[in-house]
Coordinates of C-alpha atoms and ligand atoms in Angstrom, one line a residue:
M12 CA -0.1 0.0 0.0
C13 CA 1.0 3.6 -0.4
G14 CA 2.1 4.9 -3.8
I15 CA 5.4 6.5 -4.3
V16 CA 6.7 8.7 -7.3
G17 CA 10.0 10.5 -7.8
Y18 CA 11.3 12.4 -10.7
T19 CA 14.9 14.0 -11.4
G20 CA 15.7 15.5 -14.8
P21 CA 15.1 18.6 -17.0
K22 CA 11.2 18.6 -16.7
D23 CA 9.2 20.5 -14.0
A24 CA 8.9 17.7 -11.5
Y25 CA 5.7 18.7 -10.0
P26 CA 3.2 17.9 -13.0
V27 CA 5.1 14.5 -13.5
I28 CA 4.7 13.7 -9.8
I29 CA 1.1 14.7 -9.6
K30 CA 0.1 12.7 -12.7
G31 CA 1.9 9.7 -11.4
L32 CA 0.3 10.0 -8.0
K33 CA -3.2 10.0 -9.7
R34 CA -2.2 6.7 -11.3
L35 CA -1.1 5.2 -8.1
E36 CA -4.0 6.4 -6.0
Y37 CA -5.4 2.8 -6.2
R38 CA -2.6 2.0 -3.6
G39 CA -4.1 4.4 -1.0
Y40 CA -5.7 7.7 -0.8
D41 CA -5.8 8.7 2.9
S42 CA -3.4 11.6 2.2
T43 CA -1.2 13.0 -0.5
G44 CA 2.1 15.1 -0.5
V45 CA 5.0 16.2 -2.5
A46 CA 8.5 17.5 -1.8
L47 CA 10.4 19.6 -4.4
Q48 CA 13.9 20.9 -4.6
N49 CA 13.9 24.6 -5.6
G50 CA 16.7 26.4 -3.8
S51 CA 15.4 24.8 -0.5
L52 CA 13.1 21.8 0.2
K53 CA 9.4 22.8 -0.4
V54 CA 6.9 20.2 1.2
Y55 CA 3.2 20.3 0.5
K56 CA 0.9 17.6 2.1
K57 CA -2.7 17.2 3.0
K58 CA -5.2 14.7 4.2
G59 CA -7.3 13.3 1.3
K60 CA -7.0 12.5 -2.4
V61 CA -4.5 13.9 -4.9
A62 CA -7.0 16.4 -6.3
E63 CA -7.5 17.8 -2.9
L64 CA -3.8 18.6 -2.5
E65 CA -3.6 20.0 -6.0
E66 CA -6.5 22.5 -5.3
S67 CA -5.0 23.5 -2.0
I68 CA -1.6 24.4 -3.4
V69 CA -2.6 26.6 -6.3
G70 CA -0.4 29.6 -6.6
K71 CA 2.4 28.2 -4.3
D72 CA 6.0 27.7 -5.5
L73 CA 5.8 24.4 -7.4
K74 CA 9.0 24.9 -9.4
G75 CA 11.9 22.5 -9.2
H76 CA 13.3 19.6 -11.4
T77 CA 13.7 17.0 -8.7
G78 CA 11.0 15.9 -6.4
I79 CA 9.1 13.1 -4.7
G80 CA 5.4 12.4 -4.1
H81 CA 3.4 10.1 -2.0
T82 CA -0.2 8.9 -1.7
R83 CA -0.9 7.1 1.6
W84 CA -2.7 4.2 3.0
A85 CA -2.5 4.8 6.7
T86 CA -0.8 2.2 9.1
H87 CA 0.8 4.3 11.8
G88 CA -1.4 7.3 12.8
E89 CA -4.7 8.3 11.5
P90 CA -5.1 10.1 8.1
S91 CA -4.2 13.7 8.8
D92 CA -2.0 16.5 7.4
A93 CA 0.6 15.9 10.1
N94 CA 0.8 12.1 9.3
A95 CA 0.9 12.7 5.6
H96 CA 4.2 12.1 3.6
P97 CA 6.7 13.5 2.7
H98 CA 8.1 13.9 6.2
Q99 CA 10.9 16.4 6.9
S100 CA 13.8 15.7 9.4
A101 CA 14.3 17.8 12.5
S102 CA 16.9 20.1 10.6
G103 CA 14.4 20.4 7.8
K104 CA 17.2 19.4 5.3
L105 CA 15.9 16.0 4.4
A106 CA 12.6 14.8 3.2
M107 CA 11.3 11.2 2.9
I108 CA 8.4 9.1 1.6
H109 CA 7.8 5.6 2.6
N110 CA 5.7 2.6 1.7
G111 CA 5.8 -0.2 4.2
I112 CA 6.1 -0.6 8.0
I113 CA 9.2 -0.1 10.2
E114 CA 8.5 -2.8 12.9
N115 CA 11.2 -1.7 15.4
Y116 CA 10.2 2.1 15.2
T117 CA 9.2 2.3 18.9
Q118 CA 12.7 1.3 19.9
L119 CA 14.3 3.8 17.4
K120 CA 12.0 6.4 18.4
Q121 CA 12.8 6.0 22.1
E122 CA 16.6 6.3 21.3
L123 CA 15.9 9.5 19.4
I124 CA 13.8 10.9 22.1
N125 CA 16.4 10.2 24.5
K126 CA 18.8 12.3 22.4
G127 CA 16.2 15.2 22.4
Y128 CA 14.2 14.6 19.2
Q129 CA 10.7 15.6 19.0
F130 CA 8.2 14.4 16.6
K131 CA 5.4 16.1 14.6
S132 CA 3.6 13.0 13.4
E133 CA 2.7 9.6 14.8
T134 CA 4.3 7.7 11.9
D135 CA 7.2 5.2 11.8
T136 CA 8.4 7.0 8.7
E137 CA 9.4 10.3 10.6
V138 CA 11.2 8.0 13.1
L139 CA 13.3 6.3 10.4
L140 CA 14.0 9.7 8.7
N141 CA 15.4 11.3 12.0
F142 CA 17.3 8.2 12.6
I143 CA 18.9 8.6 9.2
E144 CA 19.6 12.2 10.0
E145 CA 21.2 11.4 13.3
I146 CA 23.6 8.9 11.7
K147 CA 24.4 11.4 9.0
K148 CA 25.3 14.0 11.6
N149 CA 27.3 11.7 13.8
N150 CA 29.2 10.0 11.1
H151 CA 29.8 13.1 9.1
C152 CA 28.9 11.1 6.0
N153 CA 26.6 11.8 2.9
L154 CA 22.9 10.7 2.8
E155 CA 23.7 7.5 0.8
E156 CA 26.0 6.2 3.5
A157 CA 23.6 7.3 6.3
V158 CA 20.8 5.4 4.7
R159 CA 22.9 2.3 4.3
I160 CA 24.0 2.3 7.9
A161 CA 20.4 3.1 9.2
L162 CA 18.8 0.2 7.1
K163 CA 21.2 -2.3 8.7
R164 CA 19.2 -1.6 12.1
V165 CA 15.7 -1.6 10.6
T166 CA 13.3 -4.6 10.6
G167 CA 10.2 -4.4 8.6
A168 CA 9.3 -3.6 5.0
Y169 CA 10.0 -0.4 3.1
V170 CA 10.5 1.5 -0.1
I171 CA 11.9 4.8 0.8
L172 CA 12.8 7.8 -1.3
L173 CA 14.8 10.7 0.2
L174 CA 15.8 14.1 -0.8
D175 CA 18.6 16.1 0.7
A176 CA 18.7 19.9 0.4
E177 CA 22.5 19.6 0.1
E178 CA 22.3 17.4 -3.0
P179 CA 19.4 19.0 -5.0
E180 CA 19.5 16.7 -8.1
T181 CA 19.8 13.3 -6.3
I182 CA 17.1 10.9 -5.0
I183 CA 18.3 8.2 -2.7
A184 CA 16.0 5.1 -2.8
A185 CA 16.0 1.8 -1.0
R186 CA 13.8 -1.3 -1.1
K187 CA 13.0 -4.2 1.1
G188 CA 9.8 -6.1 0.6
S189 CA 7.8 -3.3 -1.1
P190 CA 7.9 -2.6 -4.8
L191 CA 10.1 0.0 -6.6
V192 CA 10.6 0.6 -10.4
I193 CA 13.1 3.1 -11.9
G194 CA 12.4 4.3 -15.4
I195 CA 15.2 5.4 -17.6
G196 CA 14.8 8.4 -19.8
K197 CA 17.3 10.6 -21.7
G198 CA 19.0 12.7 -19.1
E199 CA 16.2 11.9 -16.6
H200 CA 14.9 9.2 -14.2
F201 CA 11.5 8.3 -12.9
L202 CA 10.7 6.2 -9.8
G203 CA 7.4 4.6 -9.0
S204 CA 5.7 1.9 -6.9
D205 CA 4.8 0.4 -10.3
A206 CA 5.5 1.6 -13.9
S207 CA 2.4 3.5 -14.5
P208 CA 3.8 7.1 -13.5
M209 CA 6.5 6.7 -16.2
L210 CA 4.6 5.0 -19.1
E211 CA 4.4 8.1 -21.4
Y212 CA 8.1 9.0 -20.9
T213 CA 9.9 5.7 -21.1
K214 CA 9.6 1.9 -21.7
E215 CA 13.0 1.1 -20.3
V216 CA 12.8 0.2 -16.5
V217 CA 14.8 -1.4 -13.7
Y218 CA 12.9 -3.4 -11.0
V219 CA 14.9 -2.8 -7.8
N220 CA 15.4 -5.9 -5.6
D221 CA 15.3 -6.2 -1.9
Y222 CA 18.3 -4.8 0.1
E223 CA 19.3 -2.6 -2.8
L224 CA 20.0 1.0 -2.7
A225 CA 19.7 3.4 -5.6
I226 CA 21.4 6.7 -6.2
V227 CA 19.4 8.5 -8.8
K228 CA 20.6 11.6 -10.6
P229 CA 19.3 13.0 -13.9
D230 CA 22.0 11.3 -16.0
E231 CA 23.2 8.5 -13.7
L232 CA 21.7 5.6 -11.9
I233 CA 23.8 3.7 -9.5
L234 CA 22.6 0.6 -7.8
K235 CA 24.3 -0.9 -4.7
N236 CA 23.7 -3.6 -2.2
L237 CA 23.8 -2.7 1.5
G238 CA 27.5 -3.8 1.6
N239 CA 28.2 -0.8 -0.7
E240 CA 29.0 -3.0 -3.7
K241 CA 27.8 -1.9 -7.1
I242 CA 25.2 -3.9 -8.9
T243 CA 24.7 -3.7 -12.7
P244 CA 21.1 -2.7 -13.2
Y245 CA 19.1 -5.2 -15.3
V246 CA 17.1 -3.0 -17.8
Q247 CA 13.8 -4.5 -19.0
K248 CA 11.5 -3.3 -21.7
L249 CA 7.8 -2.5 -20.6
D250 CA 5.1 -4.2 -22.5
I251 CA 2.1 -1.9 -21.4
E252 CA 0.6 0.8 -23.4
L253 CA -0.8 4.1 -21.8
A254 CA -4.3 3.4 -23.0
A255 CA -4.4 0.1 -20.8
I256 CA -4.2 2.4 -17.7
E257 CA -6.7 5.0 -18.7
K258 CA -10.5 4.8 -18.3
G259 CA -11.2 4.8 -22.0
G260 CA -14.7 6.4 -21.9
Y261 CA -15.9 4.2 -18.9
D262 CA -17.2 6.1 -15.8
H263 CA -14.9 3.8 -13.6
F264 CA -11.9 1.5 -14.0
M265 CA -14.0 -1.1 -12.3
L266 CA -16.6 -1.0 -15.1
K267 CA -14.0 -0.8 -17.8
E268 CA -12.3 -3.9 -16.2
I269 CA -15.5 -5.9 -16.0
F270 CA -16.2 -5.1 -19.7
E271 CA -12.6 -6.0 -20.7
Q272 CA -13.1 -9.7 -19.6
P273 CA -14.0 -11.2 -22.9
Q274 CA -10.7 -9.7 -24.3
T275 CA -8.6 -10.5 -21.2
I276 CA -9.8 -14.2 -21.0
F277 CA -9.2 -14.4 -24.7
D278 CA -5.7 -12.9 -24.2
C279 CA -5.0 -15.3 -21.4
L280 CA -5.9 -18.4 -23.5
R281 CA -4.2 -17.1 -26.8
G282 CA -1.2 -19.0 -27.7
R283 CA -1.8 -21.5 -24.9
L284 CA -5.0 -23.3 -25.7
D285 CA -5.1 -25.2 -29.0
T286 CA -8.6 -26.7 -29.5
T287 CA -7.8 -28.2 -32.9
G288 CA -4.6 -29.9 -31.9
G289 CA -6.0 -30.7 -28.4
K290 CA -2.9 -29.2 -26.7
I291 CA -2.3 -26.7 -24.0
T292 CA 1.2 -25.0 -24.0
M293 CA 2.5 -23.4 -20.9
S294 CA 6.2 -23.4 -20.7
G295 CA 6.5 -22.2 -17.1
I296 CA 4.2 -25.1 -16.1
Q297 CA 5.7 -27.7 -18.4
Q298 CA 9.1 -27.5 -16.7
Y299 CA 7.4 -28.6 -13.5
A300 CA 4.8 -30.9 -14.9
G301 CA 6.4 -34.1 -13.5
Q302 CA 6.6 -32.6 -9.9
I303 CA 2.9 -31.4 -10.2
M304 CA 1.7 -34.8 -11.4
N305 CA 3.5 -36.6 -8.6
A306 CA 2.7 -34.1 -5.9
N307 CA 1.2 -35.5 -2.7
R308 CA -0.6 -32.3 -2.5
I309 CA -0.9 -28.9 -4.0
L310 CA -1.3 -25.9 -1.8
M311 CA -3.0 -22.9 -3.2
I312 CA -1.8 -19.7 -1.3
A313 CA -3.5 -16.4 -1.7
C314 CA -5.6 -13.6 -0.2
G315 CA -8.9 -12.1 -1.0
T316 CA -10.3 -12.6 -4.4
S317 CA -7.2 -14.6 -5.4
W318 CA -8.1 -16.9 -2.6
H319 CA -11.4 -17.5 -4.0
A320 CA -9.9 -18.3 -7.4
G321 CA -7.8 -20.9 -5.4
L322 CA -10.9 -22.3 -4.0
V323 CA -12.5 -22.9 -7.4
A324 CA -9.2 -24.5 -8.5
E325 CA -9.3 -26.9 -5.5
Y326 CA -12.5 -28.3 -6.9
I327 CA -11.1 -28.4 -10.5
F328 CA -7.7 -30.0 -9.6
E329 CA -9.2 -32.6 -7.3
E330 CA -11.9 -33.6 -10.0
L331 CA -9.6 -33.7 -12.9
C332 CA -6.2 -34.4 -11.6
R333 CA -7.0 -36.5 -8.6
I334 CA -4.5 -34.6 -6.5
N335 CA -5.2 -33.5 -2.9
V336 CA -5.4 -29.7 -2.8
E337 CA -5.5 -27.4 0.1
V338 CA -6.3 -23.7 -0.1
E339 CA -4.6 -21.4 2.4
Y340 CA -5.0 -17.8 3.4
A341 CA -1.5 -16.6 3.0
S342 CA -1.7 -14.6 6.2
E343 CA -2.5 -17.7 8.3
F344 CA -0.1 -19.9 6.5
R345 CA 3.0 -17.7 7.1
Y346 CA 2.5 -17.8 10.8
R347 CA 1.3 -21.3 11.5
N348 CA 4.6 -23.3 11.2
P349 CA 2.9 -25.3 8.5
V350 CA 4.1 -28.9 7.5
I351 CA 5.7 -28.8 4.2
N352 CA 6.5 -32.3 2.8
P353 CA 8.9 -33.2 0.1
G354 CA 7.0 -33.2 -3.2
D355 CA 4.6 -30.4 -2.1
V356 CA 3.8 -28.0 -4.8
I357 CA 2.5 -24.4 -4.0
I358 CA 0.5 -22.4 -6.3
A359 CA 0.8 -18.7 -5.2
I360 CA -2.1 -16.7 -6.8
S361 CA -1.9 -12.9 -6.9
Q362 CA -3.1 -10.2 -9.2
S363 CA -0.5 -7.5 -8.1
G364 CA 2.3 -10.0 -7.3
E365 CA 3.1 -7.8 -4.3
T366 CA 0.7 -8.9 -1.5
A367 CA 3.1 -9.0 1.5
D368 CA 1.5 -12.0 3.1
T369 CA 1.5 -14.1 0.0
L370 CA 5.1 -13.2 -0.7
V371 CA 6.4 -14.1 2.7
A372 CA 4.4 -17.3 2.8
I373 CA 5.9 -18.6 -0.5
E374 CA 9.4 -17.5 0.6
N375 CA 9.1 -19.5 3.8
A376 CA 7.8 -22.5 1.9
K377 CA 10.6 -22.1 -0.7
N378 CA 13.1 -22.4 2.2
Q379 CA 11.6 -25.5 3.3
G380 CA 12.0 -27.0 -0.1
A381 CA 8.6 -26.6 -1.7
I382 CA 8.2 -25.8 -5.5
I383 CA 6.5 -22.4 -6.0
L384 CA 4.5 -21.7 -9.0
G385 CA 3.1 -18.2 -9.5
V386 CA -0.2 -17.4 -11.2
V387 CA 0.4 -13.6 -11.3
N388 CA -1.0 -10.7 -13.3
V389 CA 1.8 -8.1 -12.9
V390 CA 4.8 -9.0 -15.0
G391 CA 8.1 -8.7 -13.1
S392 CA 6.4 -8.3 -9.8
S393 CA 7.9 -9.7 -6.5
I394 CA 5.9 -12.9 -6.3
A395 CA 6.5 -13.7 -10.0
R396 CA 10.2 -13.3 -9.4
A397 CA 10.2 -15.3 -6.2
S398 CA 8.4 -18.3 -7.9
H399 CA 10.3 -21.2 -9.7
G400 CA 7.8 -21.3 -12.5
G401 CA 4.1 -20.5 -13.3
A402 CA 2.0 -18.6 -15.6
Y403 CA 1.0 -14.9 -16.1
T404 CA -2.6 -14.2 -16.3
H405 CA -2.2 -11.5 -19.0
A406 CA -5.2 -9.5 -17.8
G407 CA -3.5 -6.1 -18.2
P408 CA -3.3 -3.5 -15.5
E409 CA -6.2 -3.9 -13.0
I410 CA -6.7 -0.4 -11.4
G411 CA -10.2 -0.6 -9.7
V412 CA -9.6 -1.7 -6.1
A413 CA -12.3 -4.4 -6.4
S414 CA -10.6 -7.2 -8.4
T415 CA -12.8 -8.4 -11.4
K416 CA -10.8 -9.2 -14.6
A417 CA -7.9 -10.7 -12.7
F418 CA -10.2 -13.2 -11.0
T419 CA -11.6 -14.6 -14.4
A420 CA -8.1 -14.6 -15.8
Q421 CA -6.9 -16.5 -12.7
L422 CA -9.6 -19.0 -13.2
A423 CA -8.7 -19.4 -16.9
V424 CA -5.0 -20.0 -16.1
L425 CA -5.7 -22.4 -13.3
T426 CA -8.2 -24.4 -15.4
M427 CA -5.6 -24.6 -18.1
I428 CA -3.0 -25.9 -15.7
A429 CA -5.4 -28.5 -14.2
L430 CA -6.4 -29.7 -17.8
K431 CA -2.8 -30.0 -18.8
I432 CA -1.8 -31.9 -15.8
A433 CA -4.9 -34.2 -16.0
H434 CA -4.1 -35.0 -19.6
E435 CA -0.4 -35.8 -19.0
K436 CA -1.4 -37.8 -15.9
Q437 CA -4.2 -39.5 -17.8
T438 CA -6.8 -38.9 -15.2
I439 CA -9.2 -37.4 -17.8
D440 CA -10.4 -39.3 -20.8
Q441 CA -9.7 -37.7 -24.2
E442 CA -13.3 -37.0 -25.0
R443 CA -13.9 -34.9 -21.8
Y444 CA -10.6 -33.3 -22.3
L445 CA -11.3 -32.1 -25.7
H446 CA -14.9 -31.0 -24.6
L447 CA -13.4 -29.0 -21.8
L448 CA -10.8 -27.2 -24.1
N449 CA -13.8 -26.2 -26.3
E450 CA -15.8 -25.0 -23.4
L451 CA -12.9 -23.0 -22.3
S452 CA -12.4 -21.4 -25.7
E453 CA -16.1 -20.4 -25.7
I454 CA -15.9 -18.5 -22.4
P455 CA -14.9 -15.0 -23.9
E456 CA -17.9 -15.1 -26.2
K457 CA -20.2 -16.1 -23.4
V458 CA -18.9 -13.4 -21.0
A459 CA -19.7 -11.0 -23.8
W460 CA -23.2 -12.3 -23.8
V461 CA -23.5 -11.8 -20.1
L462 CA -22.3 -8.2 -20.3
K463 CA -25.1 -7.4 -22.8
T464 CA -27.5 -7.9 -19.8
K465 CA -26.1 -5.0 -17.9
E466 CA -29.4 -2.8 -18.1
K467 CA -31.3 -5.6 -16.3
I468 CA -28.7 -5.8 -13.6
Q469 CA -28.7 -2.0 -13.2
Q470 CA -32.5 -2.1 -12.6
L471 CA -32.0 -4.9 -9.9
A472 CA -29.3 -2.8 -8.3
E473 CA -31.8 0.1 -8.0
K474 CA -34.3 -2.3 -6.5
Y475 CA -32.1 -3.8 -3.9
K476 CA -29.6 -0.9 -3.2
D477 CA -31.2 -0.1 0.2
A478 CA -31.0 -3.7 1.7
R479 CA -29.0 -3.7 5.0
D480 CA -27.6 -7.3 4.5
F481 CA -27.3 -9.8 1.6
L482 CA -26.6 -13.5 1.8
Y483 CA -24.8 -15.3 -1.2
L484 CA -25.1 -18.9 -1.6
G485 CA -23.6 -21.5 -4.0
R486 CA -22.6 -25.1 -4.1
G487 CA -19.6 -26.9 -5.6
Y488 CA -17.8 -24.8 -8.2
N489 CA -20.3 -21.9 -7.5
F490 CA -19.6 -21.8 -3.7
P491 CA -16.4 -19.6 -4.2
V492 CA -18.3 -17.5 -6.7
A493 CA -20.9 -16.9 -3.8
L494 CA -17.9 -15.8 -1.6
E495 CA -16.6 -13.6 -4.4
G496 CA -20.0 -12.0 -5.1
A497 CA -20.4 -11.1 -1.4
L498 CA -16.8 -9.7 -1.2
K499 CA -17.5 -7.5 -4.2
L500 CA -20.6 -6.1 -2.6
K501 CA -19.0 -5.4 0.7
E502 CA -16.1 -3.8 -0.7
I503 CA -17.7 -1.2 -2.9
S504 CA -21.3 -0.7 -1.5
Y505 CA -20.4 -1.1 2.2
I506 CA -23.5 -3.4 2.6
H507 CA -22.9 -6.3 4.9
A508 CA -22.8 -9.5 2.8
E509 CA -21.9 -13.0 3.6
G510 CA -21.1 -15.8 1.2
Y511 CA -22.0 -19.4 2.3
P512 CA -22.0 -22.9 0.9
A513 CA -25.8 -23.2 0.0
A514 CA -26.2 -26.4 2.2
E515 CA -24.6 -24.7 5.2
M516 CA -27.5 -22.3 5.3
K517 CA -29.6 -24.5 7.4
H518 CA -26.8 -24.7 10.0
G519 CA -27.2 -21.1 11.0
P520 CA -27.6 -18.4 8.4
I521 CA -31.2 -19.4 7.6
A522 CA -32.1 -17.7 10.9
L523 CA -31.4 -14.3 9.1
V524 CA -34.0 -15.1 6.4
D525 CA -37.0 -12.8 6.3
E526 CA -38.9 -10.7 3.8
H527 CA -36.1 -8.0 4.1
L528 CA -33.1 -10.2 3.2
P529 CA -32.0 -10.5 -0.4
V530 CA -30.4 -14.0 -1.0
V531 CA -28.3 -14.2 -4.1
V532 CA -28.2 -17.9 -5.1
V533 CA -25.8 -19.1 -7.8
A534 CA -27.9 -21.7 -9.3
T535 CA -26.6 -22.4 -12.8
K536 CA -27.2 -26.0 -14.3
D537 CA -24.7 -28.3 -12.9
T538 CA -24.5 -31.7 -11.0
Y539 CA -26.0 -30.4 -7.9
H540 CA -28.6 -28.0 -9.4
H541 CA -31.5 -29.8 -8.0
K542 CA -30.1 -29.5 -4.5
V543 CA -29.6 -25.7 -4.9
V544 CA -33.1 -25.5 -6.1
S545 CA -34.2 -27.1 -2.8
N546 CA -32.3 -24.4 -0.9
I547 CA -34.2 -21.8 -2.9
Q548 CA -37.4 -23.3 -1.8
E549 CA -36.2 -23.2 1.8
I550 CA -35.6 -19.5 1.5
K551 CA -38.9 -18.7 -0.4
A552 CA -40.8 -20.7 2.4
R553 CA -39.4 -18.1 4.9
K554 CA -40.3 -15.2 2.7
G555 CA -36.7 -14.4 1.7
K556 CA -36.1 -12.6 -1.6
V557 CA -34.2 -14.7 -4.0
I558 CA -32.1 -13.3 -6.8
A559 CA -30.7 -16.3 -8.7
V560 CA -28.0 -16.6 -11.2
I561 CA -29.4 -19.2 -13.5
S562 CA -28.5 -20.9 -16.9
E563 CA -30.2 -19.5 -20.0
G564 CA -33.5 -21.3 -20.6
D565 CA -34.0 -22.6 -17.0
T566 CA -37.6 -21.3 -16.8
D567 CA -38.4 -23.7 -13.9
T568 CA -35.9 -22.2 -11.6
A569 CA -36.8 -18.6 -12.8
A570 CA -40.3 -19.2 -11.9
M571 CA -39.6 -19.7 -8.2
C572 CA -37.2 -16.7 -7.7
D573 CA -37.9 -13.0 -7.2
D574 CA -35.4 -11.9 -9.8
V575 CA -32.8 -13.7 -12.1
L576 CA -29.5 -13.0 -13.6
I577 CA -29.0 -15.1 -16.6
V578 CA -25.8 -16.6 -18.0
P579 CA -25.2 -19.0 -21.1
E580 CA -25.0 -22.7 -20.2
A581 CA -21.6 -24.0 -19.8
D582 CA -19.8 -27.1 -18.3
E583 CA -19.6 -26.7 -14.5
I584 CA -15.8 -26.6 -14.6
V585 CA -15.7 -23.4 -16.5
A586 CA -19.1 -22.0 -15.3
P587 CA -17.6 -19.8 -12.5
M588 CA -16.0 -17.5 -15.1
L589 CA -19.6 -16.8 -16.3
S590 CA -21.6 -16.8 -13.1
V591 CA -19.2 -14.2 -11.3
V592 CA -19.8 -11.6 -14.0
P593 CA -23.4 -10.6 -13.2
L594 CA -22.3 -10.5 -9.5
Q595 CA -19.5 -8.0 -10.4
L596 CA -22.0 -5.9 -12.2
L597 CA -24.7 -6.1 -9.4
A598 CA -22.1 -4.9 -6.9
Y599 CA -20.8 -2.2 -9.2
Y600 CA -24.2 -0.8 -10.0
I601 CA -25.3 -0.9 -6.3
G602 CA -22.1 0.9 -5.3
V603 CA -22.7 3.6 -8.0
A604 CA -26.4 3.9 -7.1
K605 CA -25.4 4.5 -3.5
G606 CA -23.1 7.4 -4.7
Y607 CA -19.8 5.8 -3.7
D608 CA -16.4 6.0 -5.3
V609 CA -16.4 2.5 -6.4
D610 CA -12.8 2.6 -7.7
K611 CA -11.5 3.9 -4.4
P612 CA -13.6 2.4 -1.7
R613 CA -13.0 3.6 1.8
N614 CA -10.1 1.9 3.9
L615 CA -9.0 -0.2 1.1
A616 CA -6.0 -0.3 -1.1
K617 CA -5.3 -2.2 -4.3
S618 CA -1.9 -3.6 -3.4
V619 CA -1.6 -4.9 0.2
T620 CA 2.1 -4.7 0.8
V621 CA 1.8 -4.6 4.6
E622 CA 0.8 -7.5 6.7
Ligands
M6R730 O1 -2.9 -8.6 -5.6 P1 -3.5 -9.8 -4.8 O2 -4.4 -10.7 -5.8 O3 -2.5 -10.7 -4.2 O4 -4.5 -9.2 -3.8 C1 -5.2 -10.1 -3.0 C2 -6.3 -9.3 -2.3 O5 -5.7 -8.1 -1.6 C3 -7.4 -8.7 -3.3 O6 -7.9 -9.8 -4.0 C4 -8.5 -7.9 -2.6 O7 -9.2 -8.9 -1.7 C5 -9.4 -7.3 -3.5 N1 -9.7 -6.0 -3.2 C6 -10.6 -8.0 -3.8 O8 -11.4 -7.3 -4.7

């Protein structure tokens, strides 16, 4: 969480930084701030979104060719002007922005207080900054050296960018556990939490690794490790166009991303799924196919929506590959001292590739000998780099905080992996294998069909937007879809929503059912459809309102529900990629109808780089 931007070069730094911060707002929007080098350090910061800062500093001195900017997701200290970054050191000569958490900051703070330091904020960042200043003063060294010494004492995660009034063209940056990209221009450099702030200026970037320190000047980039040894920067070419991170005529990124799904699923299948040849090509999986086939168990490790994708994959892998699968919340797994056996394969699922819990969980498991396969969207991200192999989801940048297209792309990739392994392991017969390849290839077209029903879904959103609670139910492959539908609604409409396995309803949640409770039942045609229909009857018998996701042509189920959301028929293994789409739209339209900023829901951030 938190977005960081930096610039040094011939351009005015302020407009570059502000534009970059707007692109990184998905990472947090509790406060915004910039620091500019113009004779002396100029720092402007404010509680609230980037636009609020911009408005508040019209007419101020915003000149300068070197600067840093920050958009915050609060960890230490409430969202306020004082807690906003950049922070300035006690002398006023250093300014710093930070993404991450300094875990031993109370100890460092006490040491500094004992030396007479006073603090203007409640943040761990201001502590680290003054700690660096104290080292610089005592050791009579430059900022680079002081940062290096300080970081040896620091525990936690960070990306920090620092300015020193004494070195007006230089940005010092360091990383451990939070992402940092440096863009290389002609006589200029850009820094960002991801590549979006630099896309229109350069396609050449360096992903900084943990424990690396960068000394960034307009015409020079020096990378070093904390032992002061130089490292040759590995320059990579970006494969993202500017249009991919803009709204392209849609009201919100979330809506754009929902509507991109026919294309993103197609892109994900392209070059991998060959229905005529009956083949799936995935080189990052092929390398480990033997280990996956022989695995005693597969562990899916993820958080949030990606965890839901793991749950769907559990059903698919167990059914098709006959391998025991366990799905773990990364945050629990990392602290549980889990048993990792030789032959365990871990599939880490993550849109951002930067989720701190997932990253640490897989690093722990890797140290115990597990094979890590990443199913990741962001190319070059930390989880992708920490994995032995895997497959990118190729969904393109996802900016709306609520994950949508990343989920369906994860399902497409995981389904392909399962089919590939089942085919090689011969746990699926050829006829079913070819049938499922075809079913998968038809998903983009079928999602496009669902999207055409958006007006109907918008009307339902109006009808149900004032409900206080929602229950979401599903069975089998559609149980995780119910969880995902509930999560989407909670995140962007702030309506309490719970997802449950349909049959569990009678073990508790049925007590909630009355004429005021909308129950969304995912009831597409599958093996257990008749069972779900019984659950619908049970809800109706208690006067609950049923909104069912049903298969096209299922008039019998439609007749017993209050409202229906229709999707084309599909094999149950690929059906979640369809049944989730109307639930994404329902949540979106309810959030909009309630007047909320669906792209930036309160308290949330897109990329959760703190525990
Ligand atoms: O980037 P990741 O997929 O690792 O992120 C995991 C969760 O933080 C994420 O899915 C979150 O739950 C979304 N806001 C869901 O819409």
